[in-house]
XYZ file of C-alpha atoms in Angstrom:
463
model
C -161.204 190.442 -65.398
C -161.586 190.757 -61.559
C -159.439 188.940 -59.070
C -162.583 186.890 -57.928
C -163.029 185.431 -61.225
C -159.425 184.461 -61.621
C -159.526 182.684 -58.289
C -162.151 180.213 -59.719
C -159.725 178.516 -62.092
C -159.095 174.795 -61.032
C -156.499 172.356 -62.276
C -157.831 168.765 -62.918
C -155.724 165.556 -62.650
C -155.409 163.713 -65.945
C -157.471 160.429 -65.877
C -155.306 157.317 -66.089
C -156.231 155.051 -69.109
C -155.900 151.184 -68.856
C -153.594 150.026 -71.735
C -154.012 146.225 -72.385
C -151.321 146.178 -75.059
C -148.578 147.128 -72.581
C -149.738 144.367 -70.175
C -149.589 141.709 -73.053
C -146.304 142.938 -74.165
C -145.072 142.682 -70.584
C -146.253 139.146 -70.145
C -144.737 138.109 -73.399
C -141.457 139.662 -72.539
C -141.439 137.917 -69.198
C -142.326 134.619 -70.900
C -139.252 135.084 -73.420
C -136.869 136.005 -70.390
C -138.017 132.907 -68.577
C -137.896 130.700 -71.639
C -134.393 131.831 -72.525
C -133.050 131.319 -69.139
C -134.561 127.984 -68.831
C -133.116 126.964 -72.418
C -129.631 128.243 -71.568
C -129.408 126.590 -68.048
C -131.147 123.378 -69.201
C -129.194 120.313 -70.185
C -129.268 120.100 -74.092
C -129.587 116.677 -75.857
C -128.562 116.116 -79.552
C -130.995 113.962 -81.213
C -130.103 111.227 -83.931
C -132.651 110.021 -86.488
C -132.839 106.139 -86.657
C -132.859 104.980 -90.314
C -132.504 101.565 -91.878
C -128.989 100.684 -92.798
C -126.449 97.915 -93.074
C -122.908 96.994 -91.934
C -120.740 95.149 -94.533
C -117.186 93.619 -93.651
C -115.310 91.924 -96.040
C -111.592 90.966 -96.758
C -109.937 91.012 -100.183
C -107.654 88.271 -101.406
C -106.118 87.094 -104.650
C -106.806 83.250 -105.155
C -105.325 80.564 -107.077
C -108.013 78.581 -108.881
C -107.788 74.733 -109.115
C -109.988 72.649 -111.575
C -110.258 69.216 -112.989
C -108.483 70.159 -116.051
C -106.665 68.264 -118.809
C -104.252 69.589 -121.572
C -104.927 67.939 -124.886
C -102.020 67.659 -127.391
C -102.058 68.050 -131.076
C -102.193 64.931 -132.973
C -100.034 65.963 -135.957
C -98.051 68.920 -137.331
C -99.759 71.803 -138.929
C -101.483 75.170 -138.669
C -104.193 74.977 -136.093
C -107.580 76.696 -136.198
C -110.412 76.251 -133.725
C -114.034 75.510 -134.296
C -115.539 76.785 -130.962
C -114.937 79.935 -128.864
C -113.306 79.594 -125.326
C -115.811 78.650 -122.688
C -117.859 76.619 -124.899
C -119.123 73.271 -123.614
C -118.191 70.207 -126.064
C -118.753 66.462 -126.264
C -116.552 63.796 -127.398
C -117.873 64.214 -131.013
C -117.771 67.871 -131.193
C -115.064 69.329 -133.467
C -112.727 71.450 -131.504
C -109.703 72.214 -133.964
C -108.358 71.652 -137.262
C -104.805 71.043 -138.679
C -103.877 72.092 -142.200
C -100.543 71.975 -144.024
C -100.858 75.737 -144.978
C -102.208 78.667 -143.236
C -105.966 78.974 -143.928
C -107.401 82.144 -145.351
C -110.814 82.597 -143.393
C -111.222 86.234 -144.110
C -113.422 85.962 -147.217
C -116.967 86.464 -146.525
C -116.309 87.923 -142.975
C -117.201 91.382 -142.082
C -114.874 94.408 -142.278
C -113.131 95.634 -139.080
C -115.648 98.367 -138.867
C -118.513 96.003 -139.273
C -117.086 93.460 -136.781
C -116.989 96.265 -134.040
C -120.511 97.296 -134.798
C -121.520 93.560 -134.612
C -120.119 93.227 -131.064
C -123.059 92.036 -128.802
C -124.163 93.838 -125.593
C -122.874 90.796 -123.744
C -119.517 90.965 -125.012
C -119.340 94.660 -124.619
C -120.232 94.136 -120.926
C -117.497 91.471 -120.730
C -114.828 93.794 -122.042
C -116.015 96.451 -119.708
C -115.833 94.114 -116.742
C -112.311 92.772 -117.726
C -111.056 96.362 -118.260
C -112.444 97.578 -114.882
C -110.904 94.498 -112.909
C -107.726 94.833 -114.671
C -107.570 98.703 -113.860
C -108.618 98.216 -110.309
C -106.002 95.395 -109.506
C -103.030 96.496 -111.612
C -99.616 96.611 -109.985
C -96.309 97.551 -111.585
C -94.577 94.613 -110.035
C -96.968 92.299 -112.323
C -96.788 94.170 -115.653
C -96.961 90.883 -117.388
C -100.611 90.744 -116.885
C -101.075 93.558 -119.364
C -100.373 91.102 -122.090
C -102.812 88.557 -120.624
C -105.366 91.230 -120.482
C -104.614 92.262 -124.196
C -105.096 88.672 -125.309
C -108.506 88.218 -123.133
C -109.864 91.119 -125.110
C -108.795 90.047 -128.159
C -110.410 86.677 -127.690
C -113.721 88.294 -126.806
C -113.475 90.390 -129.928
C -112.504 87.466 -132.202
C -115.437 85.350 -130.751
C -117.860 87.753 -132.505
C -116.903 86.287 -135.777
C -116.428 82.751 -134.730
C -119.830 81.475 -136.106
C -118.668 82.667 -139.540
C -115.318 80.933 -139.175
C -116.863 77.801 -137.801
C -119.107 77.658 -141.030
C -116.116 77.938 -143.217
C -114.127 75.336 -141.383
C -116.903 72.964 -141.647
C -117.459 73.568 -145.302
C -113.645 72.955 -145.931
C -113.935 69.651 -144.034
C -117.062 68.473 -145.929
C -115.644 69.391 -149.324
C -112.702 67.276 -148.402
C -110.208 70.063 -148.911
C -106.665 68.844 -149.302
C -104.444 68.861 -146.056
C -107.177 69.982 -143.663
C -108.308 67.596 -140.849
C -110.684 68.139 -137.963
C -110.162 66.619 -134.779
C -112.988 66.306 -132.105
C -112.861 66.739 -128.159
C -111.044 64.053 -126.090
C -113.878 64.302 -123.631
C -116.915 66.141 -122.486
C -115.977 69.428 -120.958
C -115.373 73.113 -121.273
C -112.777 74.313 -123.692
C -109.940 76.886 -122.749
C -107.205 77.972 -125.069
C -104.381 78.632 -122.812
C -101.993 76.619 -120.573
C -99.805 77.714 -117.662
C -98.375 74.588 -116.274
C -100.755 74.565 -113.159
C -103.017 71.955 -114.891
C -103.235 68.816 -112.857
C -102.097 70.455 -109.413
C -103.900 69.024 -106.546
C -104.643 70.699 -103.211
C -101.812 68.964 -101.326
C -99.305 70.459 -103.913
C -100.253 74.013 -103.479
C -97.640 76.215 -101.897
C -97.682 79.928 -100.831
C -95.036 80.718 -103.470
C -97.641 79.714 -106.166
C -100.145 82.424 -104.972
C -97.363 84.909 -105.146
C -97.593 84.810 -108.912
C -93.883 85.950 -109.264
C -92.940 83.422 -111.927
C -96.492 82.778 -113.495
C -96.620 82.663 -117.147
C -99.706 81.714 -119.368
C -99.515 80.750 -122.977
C -102.523 81.695 -125.113
C -103.428 79.834 -128.248
C -104.553 81.543 -131.474
C -105.695 80.588 -134.959
C -103.188 79.800 -137.784
C -100.368 79.167 -135.282
C -97.751 76.451 -136.359
C -97.927 73.390 -134.025
C -96.166 70.167 -133.950
C -97.562 66.726 -132.846
C -97.555 66.586 -129.030
C -97.775 70.292 -128.698
C -100.658 71.666 -126.336
C -103.531 72.383 -128.566
C -106.072 73.388 -125.921
C -107.226 72.677 -122.389
C -110.396 70.739 -121.283
C -112.091 71.416 -118.001
C -113.972 68.176 -117.263
C -115.564 68.834 -113.601
C -118.018 71.421 -112.150
C -116.223 71.450 -108.646
C -113.622 73.968 -108.438
C -111.467 75.538 -105.758
C -110.160 78.972 -104.870
C -106.913 78.794 -102.546
C -105.934 81.955 -100.498
C -103.363 82.708 -97.908
C -104.955 83.789 -94.362
C -103.083 85.634 -91.750
C -103.194 84.051 -88.407
C -105.955 86.427 -87.094
C -108.280 85.623 -89.924
C -107.471 81.867 -89.729
C -108.470 81.918 -86.139
C -111.582 83.833 -86.902
C -112.709 81.202 -89.555
C -111.439 78.231 -87.737
C -114.955 76.988 -86.916
C -116.605 78.108 -90.102
C -117.482 75.540 -92.761
C -118.795 77.879 -95.399
C -118.317 81.303 -96.638
C -119.809 83.857 -99.064
C -117.436 85.140 -101.625
C -117.758 88.135 -104.028
C -115.772 87.967 -107.226
C -114.218 91.438 -108.274
C -114.443 90.597 -111.900
C -118.244 90.687 -112.315
C -119.322 91.382 -108.545
C -121.156 88.188 -108.526
C -121.458 86.311 -105.256
C -121.359 82.493 -104.563
C -121.103 80.390 -101.282
C -118.402 77.775 -100.905
C -117.114 75.334 -98.383
C -114.073 76.344 -96.576
C -111.162 74.312 -95.229
C -108.012 75.606 -93.628
C -104.659 74.074 -93.586
C -101.238 75.038 -92.185
C -98.212 74.377 -94.502
C -95.490 73.042 -92.374
C -92.649 74.460 -94.621
C -93.366 78.059 -93.978
C -96.088 77.883 -91.442
C -98.564 79.741 -93.755
C -102.519 79.253 -93.234
C -104.022 78.233 -96.716
C -107.747 78.611 -97.169
C -109.492 76.356 -99.723
C -112.983 77.660 -100.763
C -114.766 74.982 -102.940
C -117.710 75.722 -105.165
C -120.119 73.425 -107.131
C -121.349 76.321 -109.379
C -120.222 79.361 -111.567
C -117.249 77.406 -112.730
C -117.732 78.372 -116.398
C -118.004 81.952 -115.616
C -114.263 81.952 -114.525
C -113.026 79.093 -116.552
C -110.136 81.106 -118.165
C -108.971 82.421 -115.094
C -106.090 81.123 -113.049
C -106.172 83.963 -110.462
C -109.195 85.677 -109.079
C -109.572 88.685 -107.043
C -112.315 88.088 -104.405
C -113.680 89.268 -101.215
C -114.765 87.207 -98.367
C -118.137 88.489 -97.087
C -117.704 88.084 -93.419
C -120.613 90.208 -92.239
C -123.518 91.772 -94.162
C -126.212 92.654 -91.631
C -129.225 94.988 -92.295
C -131.388 96.564 -89.658
C -131.630 99.902 -87.904
C -128.441 101.737 -87.871
C -127.681 103.714 -84.583
C -124.380 105.310 -83.272
C -122.611 103.456 -80.431
C -122.671 106.581 -78.279
C -126.478 106.322 -77.962
C -126.460 102.645 -76.453
C -126.641 102.366 -72.708
C -126.913 99.347 -70.308
C -129.480 99.432 -67.663
C -130.644 97.339 -64.764
C -134.087 96.215 -64.191
C -136.087 93.891 -62.116
C -137.011 90.636 -63.674
C -140.577 89.430 -62.622
C -142.579 86.406 -64.022
C -144.727 87.669 -66.680
C -147.726 85.928 -64.830
C -147.540 88.735 -62.231
C -148.356 91.473 -64.854
C -152.012 92.488 -64.870
C -154.403 95.433 -65.610
C -155.706 97.467 -62.889
C -159.441 98.328 -62.885
C -160.742 100.098 -65.874
C -157.207 101.179 -66.866
C -155.584 99.765 -69.966
C -152.138 100.271 -68.351
C -150.120 97.080 -67.179
C -149.096 96.800 -63.798
C -148.583 94.686 -60.687
C -150.448 93.924 -57.417
C -148.159 94.944 -54.409
C -148.859 93.406 -51.172
C -149.180 96.134 -48.347
C -150.008 93.839 -45.480
C -151.087 90.283 -45.028
C -154.429 90.629 -46.706
C -154.284 93.891 -48.951
C -152.826 94.645 -52.277
C -152.602 97.718 -54.149
C -152.330 98.120 -57.985
C -149.218 99.914 -59.169
C -148.599 100.718 -63.036
C -145.423 99.203 -64.184
C -144.003 99.635 -67.655
C -142.791 96.503 -69.297
C -139.463 97.309 -71.117
C -138.870 93.788 -72.279
C -140.391 90.423 -72.509
C -138.161 87.320 -72.588
C -140.132 84.539 -74.145
C -137.713 81.931 -73.336
C -137.709 82.572 -69.551
C -141.082 83.889 -69.195
C -139.614 87.030 -67.365
C -140.402 90.522 -67.933
C -138.180 93.620 -67.191
C -139.657 96.425 -64.881
C -137.993 99.830 -63.962
C -135.591 99.117 -61.003
C -136.187 102.790 -59.819
C -139.878 102.365 -59.482
C -139.880 99.701 -56.757
C -137.889 99.078 -53.582
C -135.941 95.893 -53.276
C -137.802 93.375 -51.554
C -141.328 94.439 -52.599
C -143.781 91.622 -52.523
C -146.042 91.007 -55.387
C -149.121 88.902 -55.700
C -149.959 86.832 -58.703
C -153.478 87.776 -59.875
C -156.254 85.335 -58.798
C -153.851 83.426 -56.823
C -152.184 83.597 -53.392
C -148.575 83.100 -54.767
C -146.129 85.999 -54.045
C -142.893 86.990 -55.578
C -140.310 89.205 -53.842
C -138.447 91.624 -56.333
C -134.757 91.116 -55.937
C -133.483 89.456 -59.061
C -132.158 91.940 -61.749
C -131.124 91.775 -65.362
C -129.610 94.136 -67.730
C -130.765 95.492 -71.008
C -129.070 97.465 -73.955
C -130.970 100.180 -75.096
C -131.331 103.684 -76.128
C -133.312 106.753 -75.019
C -136.302 107.543 -77.312
C -137.061 111.333 -77.269
C -139.987 111.560 -79.808
C -142.432 112.731 -77.236
C -139.984 115.447 -75.528
C -139.037 113.217 -72.691
C -136.591 110.298 -72.459
C -138.201 106.810 -72.750
C -135.842 103.718 -72.681
C -136.083 101.289 -75.639
C -134.461 98.054 -75.609
C -132.212 97.140 -78.522
C -131.110 93.639 -79.802
C -127.558 94.111 -81.480
C -127.090 92.233 -84.692
C -123.733 93.643 -85.990
C -121.161 96.564 -85.315
C -118.276 98.381 -86.598
C -116.128 101.123 -85.129
C -118.995 103.629 -84.949
C -122.393 102.017 -85.362
C -124.593 99.344 -84.296
C -127.151 97.431 -86.518
C -130.071 96.624 -84.295
C -133.271 94.592 -84.853
C -136.073 96.319 -86.242
C -139.895 95.448 -85.677
C -139.444 94.551 -82.064
C -142.381 95.095 -79.715
C -140.085 97.093 -77.117
C -137.549 98.429 -79.526
C -137.200 101.121 -82.072
C -138.752 101.801 -85.546
C -137.493 103.613 -88.585
C -137.192 107.430 -88.115
C -137.448 107.482 -84.437
C -135.491 110.169 -82.649
C -133.013 109.061 -80.052
C -130.391 110.753 -77.692
C -127.200 110.720 -79.584
C -125.191 110.308 -76.218
C -127.416 108.230 -73.778
C -124.962 108.214 -70.808
C -126.161 111.333 -69.283
C -130.055 110.710 -69.688
C -132.406 109.349 -67.259
C -135.977 107.796 -67.733
C -138.772 110.386 -68.141
C -136.244 113.345 -68.330
C -137.451 116.255 -70.129
C -135.401 116.886 -73.390
C -134.799 120.182 -74.868
């Protein structure tokens, strides 16, 4: 090859190719960097989801029960047997017990022990379960004697399952004129109880704090085929529907309930509730506050109890449950609601602001709360200067914005920015408020709010 031919060789510059993928990757990378920087430098807000809930506050007491009750004594010597189970309502002509010169064998024709256990009704099983649970929850070593009372109560429930058969046999003995067996009817109308404790006939004026301590309390239970003498206690008859539970109140609770005429009570024995009238008296001897809670219902349910474990339901409020940390207090201008209007074709509410003697300008103004009692609405204090003059629509009346009011509220962050929502507080405990639900300007279930409202401002963007 000649030198001339070698000199014709030329080097071509490589053509640059446009790569759209690199550009898109670069844009995405820059976006991610900016987003990360924005997120790391922005103020972060913890959210709380609003849910329905309740706040329950109660105080537990052991109360002494007072009733209209009379001890009925045996009319002769003999072995006593009872016709009706405890808690039964009887009339004057109802046979309550019988006396016989010898012990009566009422086992014939009755079911075996296994059959009796199988024949116990669901109600009797539930009663035994409730008594066992109450005894277990409230047992104290210092009151071990209650174990025997509990044992006798359970035995009474079990024995009542065969009471119908026993009543039939006793009635047959009486009708057949069995020698030495005599039936005795009730002394009055009432509820029969087969125990005495010496507290029968005690009046409210005679109650002392020592009685509620149960230190020397003893109860005597009556059972079938027990030997009695004429004049011995045979049974007890409760003759009135009204009954009272007496409790000891500390000074703080006595002050809190001083102006309360009625209270709701929950009974630990069966978790039933009832409302009773409340009276508080101070005993002069030991300066103790005694609370007397009187009921006109449910007496028969606890007719065999001298002491009852109860809770005073002092607060039981339901609504929307929110943390206390989310609630803030904020100032607003208060304006008569007649000054609120709609501007032009807009559906937004606002006010007419006077710019000079004859000119007004419509400015949007969000209503944060409307007080129907005073007729005033609450507007954002940061949206207007103090002294701004408003003109009443279709009128020459004016109003100068100067008066302010405060609202309790939280910041709703559902839309990604902070929006103040007024709350009506119904109840509280150490950590939470219960607030009203269904308010036009308040919260709804499942709203998201700022957990700490102290650092948030209206319309602030929330990350």
